[in-house]
mmCIF file of C-alpha atoms and ligand atoms in Angstrom:
data_model
loop_
_atom_site.group_PDB
_atom_site.id
_atom_site.type_symbol
_atom_site.label_atom_id
_atom_site.label_comp_id
_atom_site.label_asym_id
_atom_site.label_seq_id
_atom_site.Cartn_x
_atom_site.Cartn_y
_atom_site.Cartn_z
ATOM 1 C CA MET A 1 31.130 6.881 4.558
ATOM 2 C CA SER A 2 27.919 4.704 5.077
ATOM 3 C CA PRO A 3 24.827 5.861 5.984
ATOM 4 C CA LEU A 4 23.095 5.162 9.044
ATOM 5 C CA ILE A 5 19.707 3.298 8.053
ATOM 6 C CA GLY A 6 16.865 2.590 10.815
ATOM 7 C CA VAL A 7 14.656 -0.668 10.637
ATOM 8 C CA LEU A 8 12.035 -0.194 12.633
ATOM 9 C CA ALA A 9 11.372 -3.079 15.138
ATOM 10 C CA LEU A 10 8.130 -3.371 16.719
ATOM 11 C CA GLN A 11 7.485 -6.140 14.273
ATOM 12 C CA GLY A 12 8.029 -7.805 11.360
ATOM 13 C CA ASP A 13 11.197 -9.447 9.950
ATOM 14 C CA VAL A 14 13.715 -7.390 11.197
ATOM 15 C CA ARG A 15 16.880 -9.152 10.950
ATOM 16 C CA GLU A 16 16.304 -10.284 7.575
ATOM 17 C CA HIS A 17 16.725 -6.545 6.442
ATOM 18 C CA THR A 18 18.952 -5.739 8.680
ATOM 19 C CA GLU A 19 21.081 -8.313 7.169
ATOM 20 C CA GLY A 20 20.350 -7.766 3.502
ATOM 21 C CA LEU A 21 20.976 -3.257 4.271
ATOM 22 C CA ARG A 22 24.631 -4.282 5.904
ATOM 23 C CA ALA A 23 25.084 -6.267 3.119
ATOM 24 C CA ALA A 24 24.377 -3.263 0.368
ATOM 25 C CA GLY A 25 26.289 -0.944 2.427
ATOM 26 C CA ALA A 26 24.390 0.081 4.592
ATOM 27 C CA ASP A 27 25.030 1.121 8.517
ATOM 28 C CA VAL A 28 21.564 -0.336 10.175
ATOM 29 C CA LEU A 29 20.196 1.123 13.711
ATOM 30 C CA ALA A 30 16.925 -0.649 14.726
ATOM 31 C CA VAL A 31 14.310 1.944 16.242
ATOM 32 C CA ARG A 32 11.790 1.469 18.596
ATOM 33 C CA ARG A 33 12.800 5.288 20.431
ATOM 34 C CA VAL A 34 12.191 8.343 18.742
ATOM 35 C CA SER A 35 15.472 8.918 20.078
ATOM 36 C CA GLU A 36 16.895 6.320 17.591
ATOM 37 C CA LEU A 37 14.150 7.445 14.889
ATOM 38 C CA ASP A 38 15.850 11.033 14.647
ATOM 39 C CA ARG A 39 19.590 9.585 14.052
ATOM 40 C CA VAL A 40 18.795 7.507 10.787
ATOM 41 C CA ASP A 41 19.067 8.981 7.153
ATOM 42 C CA GLY A 42 16.719 6.500 5.872
ATOM 43 C CA LEU A 43 14.056 3.861 7.141
ATOM 44 C CA VAL A 44 13.312 0.361 6.337
ATOM 45 C CA ILE A 45 9.439 -0.287 7.237
ATOM 46 C CA PRO A 46 9.173 -4.453 7.052
ATOM 47 C CA GLY A 47 7.222 -7.540 6.327
ATOM 48 C CA GLY A 48 5.526 -8.122 9.068
ATOM 49 C CA GLU A 49 1.715 -6.918 9.858
ATOM 50 C CA SER A 50 0.771 -3.541 8.895
ATOM 51 C CA THR A 51 -2.742 -3.392 11.174
ATOM 52 C CA ALA A 52 0.003 -4.798 14.432
ATOM 53 C CA MET A 53 2.651 -2.739 12.980
ATOM 54 C CA SER A 54 0.248 0.060 13.120
ATOM 55 C CA ARG A 55 -1.751 -0.435 16.407
ATOM 56 C CA LEU A 56 2.483 -0.289 17.843
ATOM 57 C CA LEU A 57 3.823 2.629 16.253
ATOM 58 C CA GLY A 58 1.222 4.318 18.961
ATOM 59 C CA VAL A 59 2.019 1.981 21.976
ATOM 60 C CA PHE A 60 6.323 3.099 21.241
ATOM 61 C CA ASP A 61 4.866 6.939 20.894
ATOM 62 C CA LEU A 62 6.432 6.444 17.521
ATOM 63 C CA TYR A 63 2.622 7.081 14.861
ATOM 64 C CA ASP A 64 3.444 11.510 14.880
ATOM 65 C CA PRO A 65 7.502 11.582 15.237
ATOM 66 C CA LEU A 66 7.602 9.525 12.244
ATOM 67 C CA VAL A 67 4.448 10.680 9.605
ATOM 68 C CA SER A 68 6.827 13.840 10.606
ATOM 69 C CA ARG A 69 10.339 13.067 9.453
ATOM 70 C CA LEU A 70 7.966 11.232 6.797
ATOM 71 C CA ARG A 71 6.931 14.947 6.050
ATOM 72 C CA GLU A 72 10.294 16.171 5.949
ATOM 73 C CA GLY A 73 11.199 14.132 3.681
ATOM 74 C CA LEU A 74 12.981 10.733 5.471
ATOM 75 C CA PRO A 75 14.360 8.363 3.021
ATOM 76 C CA ALA A 76 12.107 4.789 3.571
ATOM 77 C CA TYR A 77 11.353 1.642 1.465
ATOM 78 C CA GLY A 78 8.499 -0.021 3.324
ATOM 79 C CA SER A 79 7.825 -3.771 2.290
ATOM 80 C CA CYS A 80 4.109 -6.203 2.062
ATOM 81 C CA ALA A 81 3.671 -4.681 5.414
ATOM 82 C CA GLY A 82 5.567 -1.990 5.144
ATOM 83 C CA MET A 83 4.035 -0.361 2.054
ATOM 84 C CA ILE A 84 0.453 -0.752 2.589
ATOM 85 C CA MET A 85 1.512 1.817 6.453
ATOM 86 C CA LEU A 86 3.055 4.131 3.834
ATOM 87 C CA ALA A 87 0.486 4.122 1.920
ATOM 88 C CA SER A 88 -2.162 7.179 1.420
ATOM 89 C CA ASN A 89 -4.300 4.732 1.123
ATOM 90 C CA ILE A 90 -5.650 1.412 2.089
ATOM 91 C CA LEU A 91 -8.393 -0.913 0.455
ATOM 92 C CA ASP A 92 -9.435 -4.256 2.607
ATOM 93 C CA THR A 93 -8.139 -3.161 6.174
ATOM 94 C CA ARG A 94 -9.458 -2.927 9.165
ATOM 95 C CA PRO A 95 -11.382 0.581 10.043
ATOM 96 C CA ASP A 96 -9.467 1.100 13.185
ATOM 97 C CA ALA A 97 -5.531 0.726 10.911
ATOM 98 C CA ARG A 98 -3.249 3.855 11.006
ATOM 99 C CA HIS A 99 -1.209 4.202 8.086
ATOM 100 C CA LEU A 100 0.924 7.084 7.221
ATOM 101 C CA ASP A 101 0.858 8.575 3.961
ATOM 102 C CA ALA A 102 3.606 9.042 2.291
ATOM 103 C CA LEU A 103 3.375 7.306 -1.342
ATOM 104 C CA ASP A 104 0.157 8.456 -3.053
ATOM 105 C CA VAL A 105 -0.458 4.561 -3.690
ATOM 106 C CA THR A 106 -3.961 3.479 -3.269
ATOM 107 C CA VAL A 107 -2.868 -0.420 -1.924
ATOM 108 C CA ARG A 108 -5.462 -3.742 -1.313
ATOM 109 C CA ARG A 109 -4.194 -5.518 0.894
ATOM 110 C CA ASN A 110 -4.172 -9.518 0.787
ATOM 111 C CA ALA A 111 -4.594 -8.896 -2.718
ATOM 112 C CA PHE A 112 -3.549 -11.803 -4.414
ATOM 113 C CA GLY A 113 -6.553 -13.702 -2.681
ATOM 114 C CA ARG A 114 -6.306 -17.418 -0.552
ATOM 115 C CA GLN A 115 -5.522 -19.811 -3.599
ATOM 116 C CA VAL A 116 -2.259 -17.728 -4.590
ATOM 117 C CA ALA A 117 -1.809 -15.869 -1.014
ATOM 118 C CA SER A 118 1.889 -16.924 -1.253
ATOM 119 C CA PHE A 119 4.471 -17.325 -4.263
ATOM 120 C CA GLU A 120 7.131 -16.967 -6.120
ATOM 121 C CA THR A 121 7.856 -15.431 -9.603
ATOM 122 C CA ASP A 122 10.706 -13.674 -11.187
ATOM 123 C CA LEU A 123 10.707 -10.303 -12.351
ATOM 124 C CA GLU A 124 12.358 -7.458 -14.140
ATOM 125 C CA PHE A 125 12.161 -3.725 -11.350
ATOM 126 C CA ALA A 126 12.932 -0.558 -13.402
ATOM 127 C CA GLY A 127 16.989 0.433 -12.558
ATOM 128 C CA ILE A 128 18.569 -2.279 -11.365
ATOM 129 C CA THR A 129 17.306 -5.925 -13.469
ATOM 130 C CA ASP A 130 17.556 -3.599 -16.664
ATOM 131 C CA ALA A 131 21.471 -3.249 -16.367
ATOM 132 C CA PRO A 132 23.153 -4.588 -18.839
ATOM 133 C CA GLY A 133 24.114 -8.651 -17.870
ATOM 134 C CA ALA A 134 21.648 -7.848 -15.006
ATOM 135 C CA ASP A 135 19.377 -10.816 -13.967
ATOM 136 C CA PRO A 136 15.514 -10.898 -13.290
ATOM 137 C CA MET A 137 14.755 -10.633 -9.712
ATOM 138 C CA ARG A 138 13.524 -13.209 -7.609
ATOM 139 C CA ALA A 139 10.397 -12.075 -5.885
ATOM 140 C CA VAL A 140 8.383 -13.523 -2.721
ATOM 141 C CA PHE A 141 4.909 -12.198 -1.698
ATOM 142 C CA ILE A 142 3.434 -13.508 1.394
ATOM 143 C CA ARG A 143 -0.320 -12.293 1.407
ATOM 144 C CA ALA A 144 1.337 -9.589 -0.091
ATOM 145 C CA PRO A 145 -0.878 -6.700 -1.407
ATOM 146 C CA TRP A 146 -0.317 -5.172 -4.103
ATOM 147 C CA VAL A 147 -0.946 -1.319 -5.317
ATOM 148 C CA GLU A 148 -3.758 -0.605 -7.207
ATOM 149 C CA SER A 149 -3.603 2.775 -8.440
ATOM 150 C CA VAL A 150 -0.548 5.097 -8.016
ATOM 151 C CA GLY A 151 -1.140 9.175 -7.993
ATOM 152 C CA ASP A 152 1.389 11.532 -10.470
ATOM 153 C CA GLY A 153 4.203 11.370 -9.653
ATOM 154 C CA VAL A 154 5.070 7.055 -8.907
ATOM 155 C CA GLU A 155 7.092 5.834 -10.673
ATOM 156 C CA VAL A 156 6.086 1.847 -11.661
ATOM 157 C CA LEU A 157 9.230 -0.111 -11.089
ATOM 158 C CA ALA A 158 7.868 -3.990 -10.658
ATOM 159 C CA THR A 159 4.025 -5.773 -12.354
ATOM 160 C CA VAL A 160 3.345 -9.269 -12.743
ATOM 161 C CA PRO A 161 4.705 -10.717 -15.543
ATOM 162 C CA THR A 162 2.106 -13.046 -16.005
ATOM 163 C CA GLY A 163 -0.248 -15.473 -13.855
ATOM 164 C CA PRO A 164 -3.901 -14.851 -12.631
ATOM 165 C CA ALA A 165 -2.473 -11.111 -11.123
ATOM 166 C CA ALA A 166 -0.803 -10.517 -14.577
ATOM 167 C CA GLY A 167 0.751 -6.421 -14.931
ATOM 168 C CA ARG A 168 -0.804 -5.655 -11.245
ATOM 169 C CA VAL A 169 1.309 -2.838 -9.910
ATOM 170 C CA VAL A 170 3.842 -4.431 -7.323
ATOM 171 C CA ALA A 171 6.775 -2.031 -6.043
ATOM 172 C CA VAL A 172 6.273 1.672 -6.948
ATOM 173 C CA ARG A 173 8.776 5.082 -6.163
ATOM 174 C CA GLN A 174 7.802 8.338 -4.828
ATOM 175 C CA ALA A 175 11.092 10.693 -4.691
ATOM 176 C CA ASN A 176 12.692 9.037 -1.766
ATOM 177 C CA VAL A 177 9.674 7.036 -1.222
ATOM 178 C CA LEU A 178 10.059 3.567 -2.325
ATOM 179 C CA ALA A 179 7.687 0.303 -1.809
ATOM 180 C CA THR A 180 7.312 -3.816 -2.950
ATOM 181 C CA SER A 181 5.154 -5.997 -2.643
ATOM 182 C CA PHE A 182 6.969 -8.344 -2.196
ATOM 183 C CA HIS A 183 10.506 -9.297 0.267
ATOM 184 C CA PRO A 184 13.236 -8.651 -1.111
ATOM 185 C CA GLU A 185 14.853 -9.257 2.670
ATOM 186 C CA VAL A 186 14.147 -13.211 1.834
ATOM 187 C CA THR A 187 15.870 -14.388 -0.974
ATOM 188 C CA GLY A 188 19.049 -13.392 -0.192
ATOM 189 C CA ASP A 189 19.987 -10.755 -3.319
ATOM 190 C CA HIS A 190 20.697 -7.354 -2.238
ATOM 191 C CA ARG A 191 20.323 -5.337 -5.079
ATOM 192 C CA VAL A 192 16.919 -3.446 -4.049
ATOM 193 C CA HIS A 193 18.570 -2.604 -0.746
ATOM 194 C CA GLY A 194 21.416 -1.858 -2.888
ATOM 195 C CA TYR A 195 18.812 0.760 -5.209
ATOM 196 C CA PHE A 196 17.309 2.106 -1.629
ATOM 197 C CA VAL A 197 20.480 2.635 0.306
ATOM 198 C CA ASP A 198 22.412 4.460 -3.357
ATOM 199 C CA LEU A 199 19.065 6.975 -2.677
ATOM 200 C CA VAL A 200 19.683 7.506 0.833
ATOM 201 C CA ARG A 201 23.567 8.308 0.106
ATOM 202 C CA ALA A 202 21.459 11.334 -2.648
ATOM 203 C CA ALA A 203 19.198 12.135 -0.608
HETATM 204 N N1 LIG B 301 -1.455 -9.538 5.115
HETATM 205 C C1 LIG B 301 0.176 -8.277 5.468
HETATM 206 C C2 LIG B 301 -1.117 -7.460 6.021
HETATM 207 O O1 LIG B 301 -1.991 -6.645 5.717
HETATM 208 C C3 LIG B 301 1.392 -8.031 4.929
HETATM 209 C C4 LIG B 301 1.911 -9.759 4.948
HETATM 210 C C5 LIG B 301 3.703 -8.985 5.115
HETATM 211 O O2 LIG B 301 3.536 -8.412 5.051
HETATM 212 N N2 LIG B 301 4.201 -10.544 4.894
HETATM 213 O O3 LIG B 301 0.127 -6.610 7.169
#
């Protein structure tokens, strides 16, 4: 049976994640209400703008229910703004922005700076590109955050391979919570969505 995976649909690139998840074999539900959140086996928090998403979680009365479900172990995947939302500590955000505290990392918002605010690179992703014969992953960064430090129990899955940001952590996993600084939903490579669908099936 296909797992039912929600895409938080308040703001951001909801359609692209929906396509990626479907291509990876999941059924998908757009989540805007608690009744929808209650039904899903996992949740994707898309890229977009984390401070806007934070405000909308309050407007839609989803903030507390989402925090509760994450504490109960709901598998979640956040890309870019979604990574920021899941993190426990955010640098360079607005003082009134709220986040979900589901991933023990410190994330720096808009970390790559003005010169290279948006860029693409090929990178290695642990558990995906280390499969025999697998290609590297094309990673698209759009005003992306990076992970500045990780807590115990957080596994680093990808870093930037070259250039001024070489070595910066851009994909992490802690138990059932996955996050990437980049946007696999925009490249047509559905391997990160497949990784998350497998994680939800196993949970
Ligand atoms: N810079 C955005 C933020 O702070 C994230 C950008 C993105 O999701 N592409 O939320």
